[in-house]
Short mmCIF file of C-alpha atoms and ligand atoms in Angstrom, two decimals:
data_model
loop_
_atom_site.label_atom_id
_atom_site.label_comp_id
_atom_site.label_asym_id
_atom_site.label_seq_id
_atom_site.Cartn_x
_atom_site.Cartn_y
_atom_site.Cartn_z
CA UNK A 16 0.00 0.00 0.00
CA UNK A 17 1.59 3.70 -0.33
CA UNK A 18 1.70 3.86 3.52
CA UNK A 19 4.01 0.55 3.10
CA UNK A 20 6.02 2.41 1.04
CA UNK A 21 6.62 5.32 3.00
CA UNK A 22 7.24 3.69 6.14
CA UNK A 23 9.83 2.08 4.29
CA UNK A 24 11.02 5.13 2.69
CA UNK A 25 11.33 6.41 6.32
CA UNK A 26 13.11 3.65 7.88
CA UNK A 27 15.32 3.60 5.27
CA UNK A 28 16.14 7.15 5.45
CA UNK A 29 16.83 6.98 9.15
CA UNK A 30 18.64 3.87 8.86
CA UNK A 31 21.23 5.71 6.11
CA UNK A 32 20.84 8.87 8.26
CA UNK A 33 22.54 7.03 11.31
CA UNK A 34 25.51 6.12 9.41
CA UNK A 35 26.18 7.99 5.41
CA UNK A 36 28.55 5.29 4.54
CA UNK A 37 25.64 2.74 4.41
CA UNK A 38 24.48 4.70 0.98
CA UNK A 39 27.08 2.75 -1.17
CA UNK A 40 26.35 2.04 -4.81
CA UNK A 41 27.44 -2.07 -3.71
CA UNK A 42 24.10 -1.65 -1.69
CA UNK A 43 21.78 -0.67 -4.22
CA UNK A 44 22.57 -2.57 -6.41
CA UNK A 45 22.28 -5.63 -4.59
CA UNK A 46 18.48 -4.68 -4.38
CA UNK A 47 18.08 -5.56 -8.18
CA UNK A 48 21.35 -8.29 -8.01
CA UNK A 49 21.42 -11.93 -7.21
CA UNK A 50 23.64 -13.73 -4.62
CA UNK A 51 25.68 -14.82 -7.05
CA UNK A 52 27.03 -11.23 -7.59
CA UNK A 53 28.92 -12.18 -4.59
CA UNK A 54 30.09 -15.43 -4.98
CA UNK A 55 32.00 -15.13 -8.50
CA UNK A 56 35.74 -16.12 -6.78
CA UNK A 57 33.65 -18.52 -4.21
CA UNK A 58 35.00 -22.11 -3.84
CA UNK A 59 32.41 -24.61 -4.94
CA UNK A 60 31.91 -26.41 -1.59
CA UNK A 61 31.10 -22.67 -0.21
CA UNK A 62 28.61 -21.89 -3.21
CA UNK A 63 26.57 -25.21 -3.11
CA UNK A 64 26.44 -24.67 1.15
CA UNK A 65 25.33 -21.02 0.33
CA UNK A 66 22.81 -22.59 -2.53
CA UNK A 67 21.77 -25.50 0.06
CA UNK A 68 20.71 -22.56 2.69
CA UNK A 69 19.40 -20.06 -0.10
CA UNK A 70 17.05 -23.22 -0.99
CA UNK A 71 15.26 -23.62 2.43
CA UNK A 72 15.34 -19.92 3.17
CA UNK A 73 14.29 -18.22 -0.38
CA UNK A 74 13.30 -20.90 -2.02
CA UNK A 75 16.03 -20.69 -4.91
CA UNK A 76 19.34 -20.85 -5.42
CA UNK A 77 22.23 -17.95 -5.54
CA UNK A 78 21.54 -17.74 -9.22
CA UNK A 79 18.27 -16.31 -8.77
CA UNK A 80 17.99 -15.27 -4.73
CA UNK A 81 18.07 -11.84 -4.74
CA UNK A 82 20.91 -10.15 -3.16
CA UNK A 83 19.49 -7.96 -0.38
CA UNK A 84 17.11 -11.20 0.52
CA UNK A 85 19.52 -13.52 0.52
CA UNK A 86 22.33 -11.94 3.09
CA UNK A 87 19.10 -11.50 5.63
CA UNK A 88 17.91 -15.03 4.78
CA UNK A 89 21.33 -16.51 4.94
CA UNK A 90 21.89 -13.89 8.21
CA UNK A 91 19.03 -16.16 10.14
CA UNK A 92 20.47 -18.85 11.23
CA UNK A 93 23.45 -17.40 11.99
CA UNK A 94 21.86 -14.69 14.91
CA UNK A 95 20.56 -18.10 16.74
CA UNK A 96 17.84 -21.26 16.05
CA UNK A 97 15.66 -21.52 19.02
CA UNK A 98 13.43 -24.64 19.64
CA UNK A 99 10.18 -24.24 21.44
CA UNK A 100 9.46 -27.30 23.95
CA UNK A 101 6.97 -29.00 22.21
CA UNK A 102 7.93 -28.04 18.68
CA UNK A 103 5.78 -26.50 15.99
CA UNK A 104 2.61 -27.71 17.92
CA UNK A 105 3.97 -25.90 21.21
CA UNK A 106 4.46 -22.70 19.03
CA UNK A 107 0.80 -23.33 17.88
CA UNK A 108 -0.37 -23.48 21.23
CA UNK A 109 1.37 -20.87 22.75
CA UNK A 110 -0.33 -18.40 19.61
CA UNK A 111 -3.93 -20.11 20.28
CA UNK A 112 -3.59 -19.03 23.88
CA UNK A 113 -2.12 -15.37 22.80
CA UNK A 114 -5.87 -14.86 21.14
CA UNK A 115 -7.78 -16.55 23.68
CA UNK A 116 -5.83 -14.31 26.17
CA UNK A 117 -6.83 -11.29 24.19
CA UNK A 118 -10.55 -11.84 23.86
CA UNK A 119 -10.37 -14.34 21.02
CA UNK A 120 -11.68 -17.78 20.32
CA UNK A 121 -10.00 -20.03 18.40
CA UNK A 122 -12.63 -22.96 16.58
CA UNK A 123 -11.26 -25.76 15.58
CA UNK A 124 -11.51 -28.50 12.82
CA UNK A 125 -13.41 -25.57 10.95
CA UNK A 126 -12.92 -25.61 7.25
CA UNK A 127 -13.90 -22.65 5.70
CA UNK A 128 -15.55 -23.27 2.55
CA UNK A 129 -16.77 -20.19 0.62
CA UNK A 130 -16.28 -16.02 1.46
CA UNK A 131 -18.98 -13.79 0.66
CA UNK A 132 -18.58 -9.94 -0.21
CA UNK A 133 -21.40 -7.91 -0.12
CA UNK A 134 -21.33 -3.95 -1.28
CA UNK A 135 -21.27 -2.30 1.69
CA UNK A 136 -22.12 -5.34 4.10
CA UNK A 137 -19.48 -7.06 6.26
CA UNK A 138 -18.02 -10.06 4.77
CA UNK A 139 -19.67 -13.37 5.56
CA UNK A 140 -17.36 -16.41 5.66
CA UNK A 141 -19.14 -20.03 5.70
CA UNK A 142 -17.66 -23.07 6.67
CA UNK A 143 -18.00 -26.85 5.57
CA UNK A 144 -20.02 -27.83 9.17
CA UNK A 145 -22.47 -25.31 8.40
CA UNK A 146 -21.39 -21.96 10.44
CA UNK A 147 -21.34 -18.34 9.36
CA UNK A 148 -19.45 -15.90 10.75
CA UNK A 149 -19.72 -11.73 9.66
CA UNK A 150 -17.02 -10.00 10.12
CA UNK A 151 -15.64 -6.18 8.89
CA UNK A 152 -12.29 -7.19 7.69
CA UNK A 153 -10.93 -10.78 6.81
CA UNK A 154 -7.55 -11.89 7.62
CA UNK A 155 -6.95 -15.12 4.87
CA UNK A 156 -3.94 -17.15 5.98
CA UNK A 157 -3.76 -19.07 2.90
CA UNK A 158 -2.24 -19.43 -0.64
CA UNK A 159 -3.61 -16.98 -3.30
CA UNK A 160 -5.14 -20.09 -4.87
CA UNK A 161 -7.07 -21.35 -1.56
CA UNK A 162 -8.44 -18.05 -1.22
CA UNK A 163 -9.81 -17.59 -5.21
CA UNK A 164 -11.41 -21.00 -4.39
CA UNK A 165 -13.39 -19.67 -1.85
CA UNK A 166 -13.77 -16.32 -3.42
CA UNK A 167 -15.82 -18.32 -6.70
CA UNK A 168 -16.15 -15.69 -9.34
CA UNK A 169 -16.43 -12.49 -7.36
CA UNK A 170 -12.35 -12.24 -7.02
CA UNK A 171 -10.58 -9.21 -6.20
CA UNK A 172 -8.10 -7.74 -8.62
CA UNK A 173 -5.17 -9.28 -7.56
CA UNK A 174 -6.34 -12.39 -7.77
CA UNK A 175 -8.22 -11.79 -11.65
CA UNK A 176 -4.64 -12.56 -13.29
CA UNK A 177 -3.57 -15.53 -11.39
CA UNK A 178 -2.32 -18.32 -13.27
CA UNK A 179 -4.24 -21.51 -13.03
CA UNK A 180 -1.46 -23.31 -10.95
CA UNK A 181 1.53 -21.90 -9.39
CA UNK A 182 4.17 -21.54 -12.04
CA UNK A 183 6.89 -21.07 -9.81
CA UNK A 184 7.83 -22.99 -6.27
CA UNK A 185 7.78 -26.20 -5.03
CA UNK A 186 6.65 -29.25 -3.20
CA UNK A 187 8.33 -30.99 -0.55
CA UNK A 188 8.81 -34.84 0.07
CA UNK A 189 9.29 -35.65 3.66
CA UNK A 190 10.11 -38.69 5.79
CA UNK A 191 8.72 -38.11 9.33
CA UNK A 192 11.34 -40.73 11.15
CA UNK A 193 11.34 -42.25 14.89
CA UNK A 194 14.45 -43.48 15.54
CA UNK A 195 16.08 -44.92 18.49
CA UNK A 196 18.42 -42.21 19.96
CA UNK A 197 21.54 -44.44 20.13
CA UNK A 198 21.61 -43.28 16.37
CA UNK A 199 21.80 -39.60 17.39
CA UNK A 200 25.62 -38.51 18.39
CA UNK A 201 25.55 -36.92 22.05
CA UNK A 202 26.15 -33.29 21.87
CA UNK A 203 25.67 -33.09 18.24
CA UNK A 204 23.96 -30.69 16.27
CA UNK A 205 20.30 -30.82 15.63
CA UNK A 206 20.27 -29.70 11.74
CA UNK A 207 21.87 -31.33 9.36
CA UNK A 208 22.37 -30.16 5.45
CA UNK A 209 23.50 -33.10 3.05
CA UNK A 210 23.94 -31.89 -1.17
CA UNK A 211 24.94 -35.16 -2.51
CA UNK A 212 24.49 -33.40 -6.29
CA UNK A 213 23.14 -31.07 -8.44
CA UNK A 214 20.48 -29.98 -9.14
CA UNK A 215 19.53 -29.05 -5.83
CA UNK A 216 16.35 -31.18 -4.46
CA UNK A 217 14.58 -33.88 -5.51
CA UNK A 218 16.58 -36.03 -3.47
CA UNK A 219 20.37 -34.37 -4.30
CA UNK A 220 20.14 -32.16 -1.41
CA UNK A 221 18.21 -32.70 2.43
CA UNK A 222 17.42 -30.95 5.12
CA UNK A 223 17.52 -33.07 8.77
CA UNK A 224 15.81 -31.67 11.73
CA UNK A 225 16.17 -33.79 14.82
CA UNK A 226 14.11 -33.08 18.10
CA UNK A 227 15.99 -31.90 20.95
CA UNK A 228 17.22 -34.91 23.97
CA UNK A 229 15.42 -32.51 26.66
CA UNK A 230 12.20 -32.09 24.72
CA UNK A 231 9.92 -35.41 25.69
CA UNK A 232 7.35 -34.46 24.22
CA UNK A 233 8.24 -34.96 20.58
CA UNK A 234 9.22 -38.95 20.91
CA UNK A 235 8.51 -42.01 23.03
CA UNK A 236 11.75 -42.16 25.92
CA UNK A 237 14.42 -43.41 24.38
CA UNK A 238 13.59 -41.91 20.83
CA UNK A 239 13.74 -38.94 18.95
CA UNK A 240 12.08 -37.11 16.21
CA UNK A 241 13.53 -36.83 13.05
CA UNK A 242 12.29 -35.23 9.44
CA UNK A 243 13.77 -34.80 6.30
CA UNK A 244 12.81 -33.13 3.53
CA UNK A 245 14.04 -32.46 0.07
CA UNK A 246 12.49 -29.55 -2.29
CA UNK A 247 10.34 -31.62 -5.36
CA UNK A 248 8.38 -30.65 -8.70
CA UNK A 249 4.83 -31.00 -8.02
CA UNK A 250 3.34 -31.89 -11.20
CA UNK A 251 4.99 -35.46 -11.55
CA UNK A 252 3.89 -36.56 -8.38
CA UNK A 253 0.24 -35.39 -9.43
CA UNK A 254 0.58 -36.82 -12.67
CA UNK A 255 1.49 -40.31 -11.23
CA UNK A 256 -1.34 -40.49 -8.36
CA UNK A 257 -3.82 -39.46 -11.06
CA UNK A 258 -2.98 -41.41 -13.95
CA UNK A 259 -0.15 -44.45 -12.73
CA UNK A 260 -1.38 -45.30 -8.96
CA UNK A 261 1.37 -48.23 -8.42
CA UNK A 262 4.53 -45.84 -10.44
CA UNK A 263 3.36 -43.23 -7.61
CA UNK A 264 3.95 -45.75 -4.78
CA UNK A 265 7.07 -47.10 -6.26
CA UNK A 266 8.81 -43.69 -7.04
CA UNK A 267 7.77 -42.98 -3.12
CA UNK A 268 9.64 -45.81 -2.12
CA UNK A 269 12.51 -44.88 -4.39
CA UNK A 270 12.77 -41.48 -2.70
CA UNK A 271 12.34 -43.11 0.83
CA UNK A 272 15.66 -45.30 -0.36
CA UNK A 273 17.26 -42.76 -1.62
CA UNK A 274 16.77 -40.03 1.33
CA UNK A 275 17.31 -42.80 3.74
CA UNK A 276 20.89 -43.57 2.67
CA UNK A 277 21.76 -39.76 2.02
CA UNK A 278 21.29 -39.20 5.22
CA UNK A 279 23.19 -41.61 6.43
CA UNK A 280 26.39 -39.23 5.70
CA UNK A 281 25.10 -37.40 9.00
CA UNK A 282 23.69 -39.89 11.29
CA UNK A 283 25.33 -43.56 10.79
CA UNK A 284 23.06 -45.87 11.22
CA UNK A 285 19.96 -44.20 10.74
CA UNK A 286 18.66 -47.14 8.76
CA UNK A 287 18.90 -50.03 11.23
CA UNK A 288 17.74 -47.14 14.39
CA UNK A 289 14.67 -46.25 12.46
CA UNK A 290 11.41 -47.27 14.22
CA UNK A 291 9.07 -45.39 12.29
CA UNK A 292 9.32 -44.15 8.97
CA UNK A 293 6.54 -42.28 7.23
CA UNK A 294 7.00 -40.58 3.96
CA UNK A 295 4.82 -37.47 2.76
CA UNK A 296 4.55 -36.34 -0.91
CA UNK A 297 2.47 -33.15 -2.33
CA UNK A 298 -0.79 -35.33 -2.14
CA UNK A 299 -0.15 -35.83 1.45
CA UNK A 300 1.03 -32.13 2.32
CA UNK A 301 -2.53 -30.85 0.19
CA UNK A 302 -4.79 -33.61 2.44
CA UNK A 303 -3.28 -32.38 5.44
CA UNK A 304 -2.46 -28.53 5.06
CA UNK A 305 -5.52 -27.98 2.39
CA UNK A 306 -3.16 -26.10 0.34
CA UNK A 307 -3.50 -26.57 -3.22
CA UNK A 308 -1.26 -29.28 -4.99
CA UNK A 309 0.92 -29.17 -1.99
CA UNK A 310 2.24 -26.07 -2.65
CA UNK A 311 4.83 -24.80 0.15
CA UNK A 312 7.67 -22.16 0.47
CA UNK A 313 5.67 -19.62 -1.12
CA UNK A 314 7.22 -17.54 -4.38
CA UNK A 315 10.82 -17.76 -4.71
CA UNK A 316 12.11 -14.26 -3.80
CA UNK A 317 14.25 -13.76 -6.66
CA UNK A 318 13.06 -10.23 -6.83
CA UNK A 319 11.94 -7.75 -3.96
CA UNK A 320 9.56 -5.71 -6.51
CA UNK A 321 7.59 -8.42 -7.34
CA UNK A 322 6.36 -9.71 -4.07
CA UNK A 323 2.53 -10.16 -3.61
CA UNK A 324 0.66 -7.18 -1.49
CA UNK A 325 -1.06 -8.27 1.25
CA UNK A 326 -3.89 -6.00 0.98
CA UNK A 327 -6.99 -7.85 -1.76
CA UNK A 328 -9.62 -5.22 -0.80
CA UNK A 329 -9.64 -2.41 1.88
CA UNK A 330 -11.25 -4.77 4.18
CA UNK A 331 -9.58 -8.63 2.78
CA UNK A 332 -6.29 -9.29 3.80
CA UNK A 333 -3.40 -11.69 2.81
CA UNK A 334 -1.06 -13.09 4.82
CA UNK A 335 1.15 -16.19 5.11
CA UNK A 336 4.19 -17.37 2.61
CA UNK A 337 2.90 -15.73 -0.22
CA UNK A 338 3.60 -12.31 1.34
CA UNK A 339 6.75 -10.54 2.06
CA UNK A 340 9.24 -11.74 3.26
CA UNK A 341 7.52 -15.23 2.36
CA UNK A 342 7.99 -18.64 4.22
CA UNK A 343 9.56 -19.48 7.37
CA UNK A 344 8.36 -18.80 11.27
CA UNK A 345 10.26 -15.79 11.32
CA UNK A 346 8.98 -14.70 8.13
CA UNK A 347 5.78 -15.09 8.45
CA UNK A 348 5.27 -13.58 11.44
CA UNK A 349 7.38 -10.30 10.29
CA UNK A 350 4.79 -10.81 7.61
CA UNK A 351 1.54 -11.02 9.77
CA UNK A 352 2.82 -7.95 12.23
CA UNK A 353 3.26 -6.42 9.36
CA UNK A 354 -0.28 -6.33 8.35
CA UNK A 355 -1.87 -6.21 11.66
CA UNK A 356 -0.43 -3.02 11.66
CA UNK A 357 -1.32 -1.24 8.22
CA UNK A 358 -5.05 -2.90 9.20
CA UNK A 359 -4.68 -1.07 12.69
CA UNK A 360 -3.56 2.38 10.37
CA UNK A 361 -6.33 2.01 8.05
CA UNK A 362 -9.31 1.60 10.67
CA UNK A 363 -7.63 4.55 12.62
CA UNK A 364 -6.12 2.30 16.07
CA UNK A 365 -3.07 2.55 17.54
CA UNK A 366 -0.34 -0.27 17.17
CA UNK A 367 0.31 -2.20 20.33
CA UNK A 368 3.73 -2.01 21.44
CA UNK A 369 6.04 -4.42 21.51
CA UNK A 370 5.39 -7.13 23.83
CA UNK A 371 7.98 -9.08 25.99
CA UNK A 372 9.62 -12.20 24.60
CA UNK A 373 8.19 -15.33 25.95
CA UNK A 374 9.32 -16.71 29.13
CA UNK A 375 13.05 -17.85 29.08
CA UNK A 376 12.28 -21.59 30.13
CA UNK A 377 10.00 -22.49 26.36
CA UNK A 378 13.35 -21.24 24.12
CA UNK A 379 16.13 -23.16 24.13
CA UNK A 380 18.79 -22.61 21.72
CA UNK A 381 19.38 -25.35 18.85
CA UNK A 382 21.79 -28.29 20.68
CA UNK A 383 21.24 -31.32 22.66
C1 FAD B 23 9.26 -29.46 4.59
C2 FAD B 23 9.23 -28.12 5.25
C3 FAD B 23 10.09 -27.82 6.30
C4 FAD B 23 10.06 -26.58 6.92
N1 FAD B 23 10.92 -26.31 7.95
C5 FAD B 23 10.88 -25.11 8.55
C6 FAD B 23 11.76 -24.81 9.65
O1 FAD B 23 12.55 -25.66 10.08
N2 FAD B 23 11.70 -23.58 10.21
C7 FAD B 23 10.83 -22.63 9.75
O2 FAD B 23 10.81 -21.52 10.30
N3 FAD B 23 9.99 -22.88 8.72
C8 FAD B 23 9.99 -24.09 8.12
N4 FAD B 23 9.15 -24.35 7.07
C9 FAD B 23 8.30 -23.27 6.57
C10 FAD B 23 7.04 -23.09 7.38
O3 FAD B 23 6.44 -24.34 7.62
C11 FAD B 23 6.10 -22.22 6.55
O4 FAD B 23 6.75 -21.02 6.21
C12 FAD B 23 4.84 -21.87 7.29
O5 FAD B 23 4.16 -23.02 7.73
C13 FAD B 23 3.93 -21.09 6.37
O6 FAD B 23 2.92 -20.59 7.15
P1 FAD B 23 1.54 -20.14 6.52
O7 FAD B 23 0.73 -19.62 7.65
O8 FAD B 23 1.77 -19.27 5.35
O9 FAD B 23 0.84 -21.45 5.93
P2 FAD B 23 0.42 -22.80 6.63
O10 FAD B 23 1.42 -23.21 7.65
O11 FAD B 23 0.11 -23.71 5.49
O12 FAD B 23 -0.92 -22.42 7.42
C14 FAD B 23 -2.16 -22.31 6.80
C15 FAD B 23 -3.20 -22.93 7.72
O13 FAD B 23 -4.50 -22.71 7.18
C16 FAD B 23 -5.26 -23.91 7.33
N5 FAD B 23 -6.29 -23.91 6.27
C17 FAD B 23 -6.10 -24.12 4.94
N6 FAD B 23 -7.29 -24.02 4.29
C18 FAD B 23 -8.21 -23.74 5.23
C19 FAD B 23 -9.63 -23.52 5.19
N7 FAD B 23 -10.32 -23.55 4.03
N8 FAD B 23 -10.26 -23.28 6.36
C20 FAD B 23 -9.60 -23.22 7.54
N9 FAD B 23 -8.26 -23.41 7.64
C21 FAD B 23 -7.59 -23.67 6.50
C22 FAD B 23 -4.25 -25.03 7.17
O14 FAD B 23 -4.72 -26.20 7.76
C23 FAD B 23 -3.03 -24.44 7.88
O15 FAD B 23 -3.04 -24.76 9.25
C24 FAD B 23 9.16 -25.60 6.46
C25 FAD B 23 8.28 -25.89 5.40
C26 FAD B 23 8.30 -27.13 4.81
C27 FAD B 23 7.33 -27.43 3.68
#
């Protein structure tokens, strides 16, 4: 919105104003540049790490990652990973009690199944079980294509020239593991990155995540959590479960192979330790997550002036991956406070300040 862009103007005038050697020609043109500017006298083992991380984080590689995107994306992990006890469901709960703590409710097992805009009537949004809920403004945290689905025909510009399925992005394929935690060295680190070729994903390159030793509630005593996931094309897992049922199981089990012995390069023995392996494709992320074709990572931010606004109408909002600065926790909450504040400008409310971090004892940072 043009309040966006001046209070990015501003910032970024009092950001150069604290310190006139931050104007440097290097700087602005890494807003149009990609990574790969900077990586022309790179080694190769430094360039496919810096692709491996660009990957997870942007969704591309240093060819395409756009400069000024990539040195905050690839600036993450370095400031600190934090795990939550619990996980991703303890983050979950700790936001579900944040509304409820507010005034909130939070309903769930509620599909919503069609929106309804009226001229000059609050939006009505139905779900599948039969409720209706009015509302003045409409927060969607979904995919561009979710949303027009529920939208039907009555779609706000933004969404009038999307394409029928995502041209760009990915899918992931997954193996949610339980494994005995003799496999897991003591002390080790939790993530793991293994490129075992190129092109990056399908299978050439993994990411591990392993649950902490402290956290029990992720795995049975004596276990731990472990998934790994490798960036895929969706269409020719689509193509398979709709028109080759037993070539989609088989080339499922010739990932799980695959990804299974990969991986062994960071935890020996993972194999023989495993308990539990189940592995996810794009039909399983779309059953579970409802978005389309199993669509995840939002767009890949190869350029910063083409990112999707978050505002579809003055009172229908985006938010989610598919708004700047796109996917990750961190992301898309930077996202989300984002809007909650230009929907706070626009109805005339002050923002909140900042509240406190969360208690000490739910972060821990990333180690066993
Ligand atoms: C394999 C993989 C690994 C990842 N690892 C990490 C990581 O280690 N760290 C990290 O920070 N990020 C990670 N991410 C990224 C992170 O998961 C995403 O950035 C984040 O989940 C995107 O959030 P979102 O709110 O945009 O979408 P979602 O997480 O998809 O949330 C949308 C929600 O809307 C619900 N929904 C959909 N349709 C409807 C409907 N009609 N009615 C009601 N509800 C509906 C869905 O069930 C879902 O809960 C990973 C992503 C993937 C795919």
């Amino acid at each position: 919105t043009p309040a966006d862009a001046a209070n990015v103007l501003r910032h970024g005038a009092s950001w150069l104003a604290r310190d006139p050697r931050r104007l440097s020609p290097a700087l602005l043109a890494d807003a149009f540049r990609p990574v790969a500017a900077h990586l022309r006298r790179a080694p190769a083992g430094l360039r496919q790490f810096v692709d491996g991380q660009l990957l997870i984080a942007a969704q591309t590689t240093s060819a395409h990652a756009n400069a000024l995107y990539g040195a905050a994306a690839l600036d993450l992990p370095r400031r600190g990973i934090v795990h939550l006890t619990g996980g991703m469901g303890g983050l979950a709960a700790t936001l579900a009690q944040a509304i409820q703590r507010h005034g909130g409710r939070v309903l769930y097992r509620q599909e919503a199944s069609r929106i309804l805009r009226q001229p000059r009537q609050p939006i009505i949004v139905a779900t599948k079980s039969g409720g209706r809920f009015t509302a003045d403004v409409v927060i969607a945290n979904l995919t561009p294509w979710n949303i027009a689905a529920l939208l039907g025909d009555d779609l706000p510009r933004p969404l009038r020239r999307l394409p029928s399925q995502p041209r760009t992005g990915w899918g992931a394929f997954m193996l949610y593991v339980g494994l005995d935690e003799q496999a897991v060295p003591n002390g080790g680190p939790l993530h793991h990155q293994v490129i075992t070729g190129e092109p990056l994903g399908e299978g050439n390159s993994l990411f591990l995540s392993l649950s902490p030793g402290w956290d029990a509630n992720r795995a049975p005593d004596g276990q731990r959590a472990l998934t790994i996931s490798t960036h895929t094309e969706l269409s020719p897992w689509w193509q398979l479960f709709h028109g080759d049922r037993a070539a989609y199981e088989s080339r499922k089990r010739q990932y799980t192979e695959h990804i299974l012995a990969a991986a062994e390069v960071a935890l020996p023995g993972l194999r023989d330790a495993a308990r539990l392996i189940l592995p996810g494709t794009p039909i399983t992320f779309q059953r579970f997550t409802r978005r389309v074709w199993g669509w995840v990572g939002g767009f890949p931010q190869t350029s910063l002036f083409q990112a999707w606004g978050p505002r579809l109408t003055p009172n229908m909002w985006l938010v989610g991956d598919t708004i700047f600065p796109g996917q990750s926790t961190a992301a898309t909450a930077l996202g989300g406070l984002r809007v909650a504040q230009a929907i706070l400008r626009s109805t005339g409310q002050p923002s909140p300040r900042p509240q406190a971090a969360p208690p000490v004892h739910q972060l821990h940072p990333s180690g066993d």
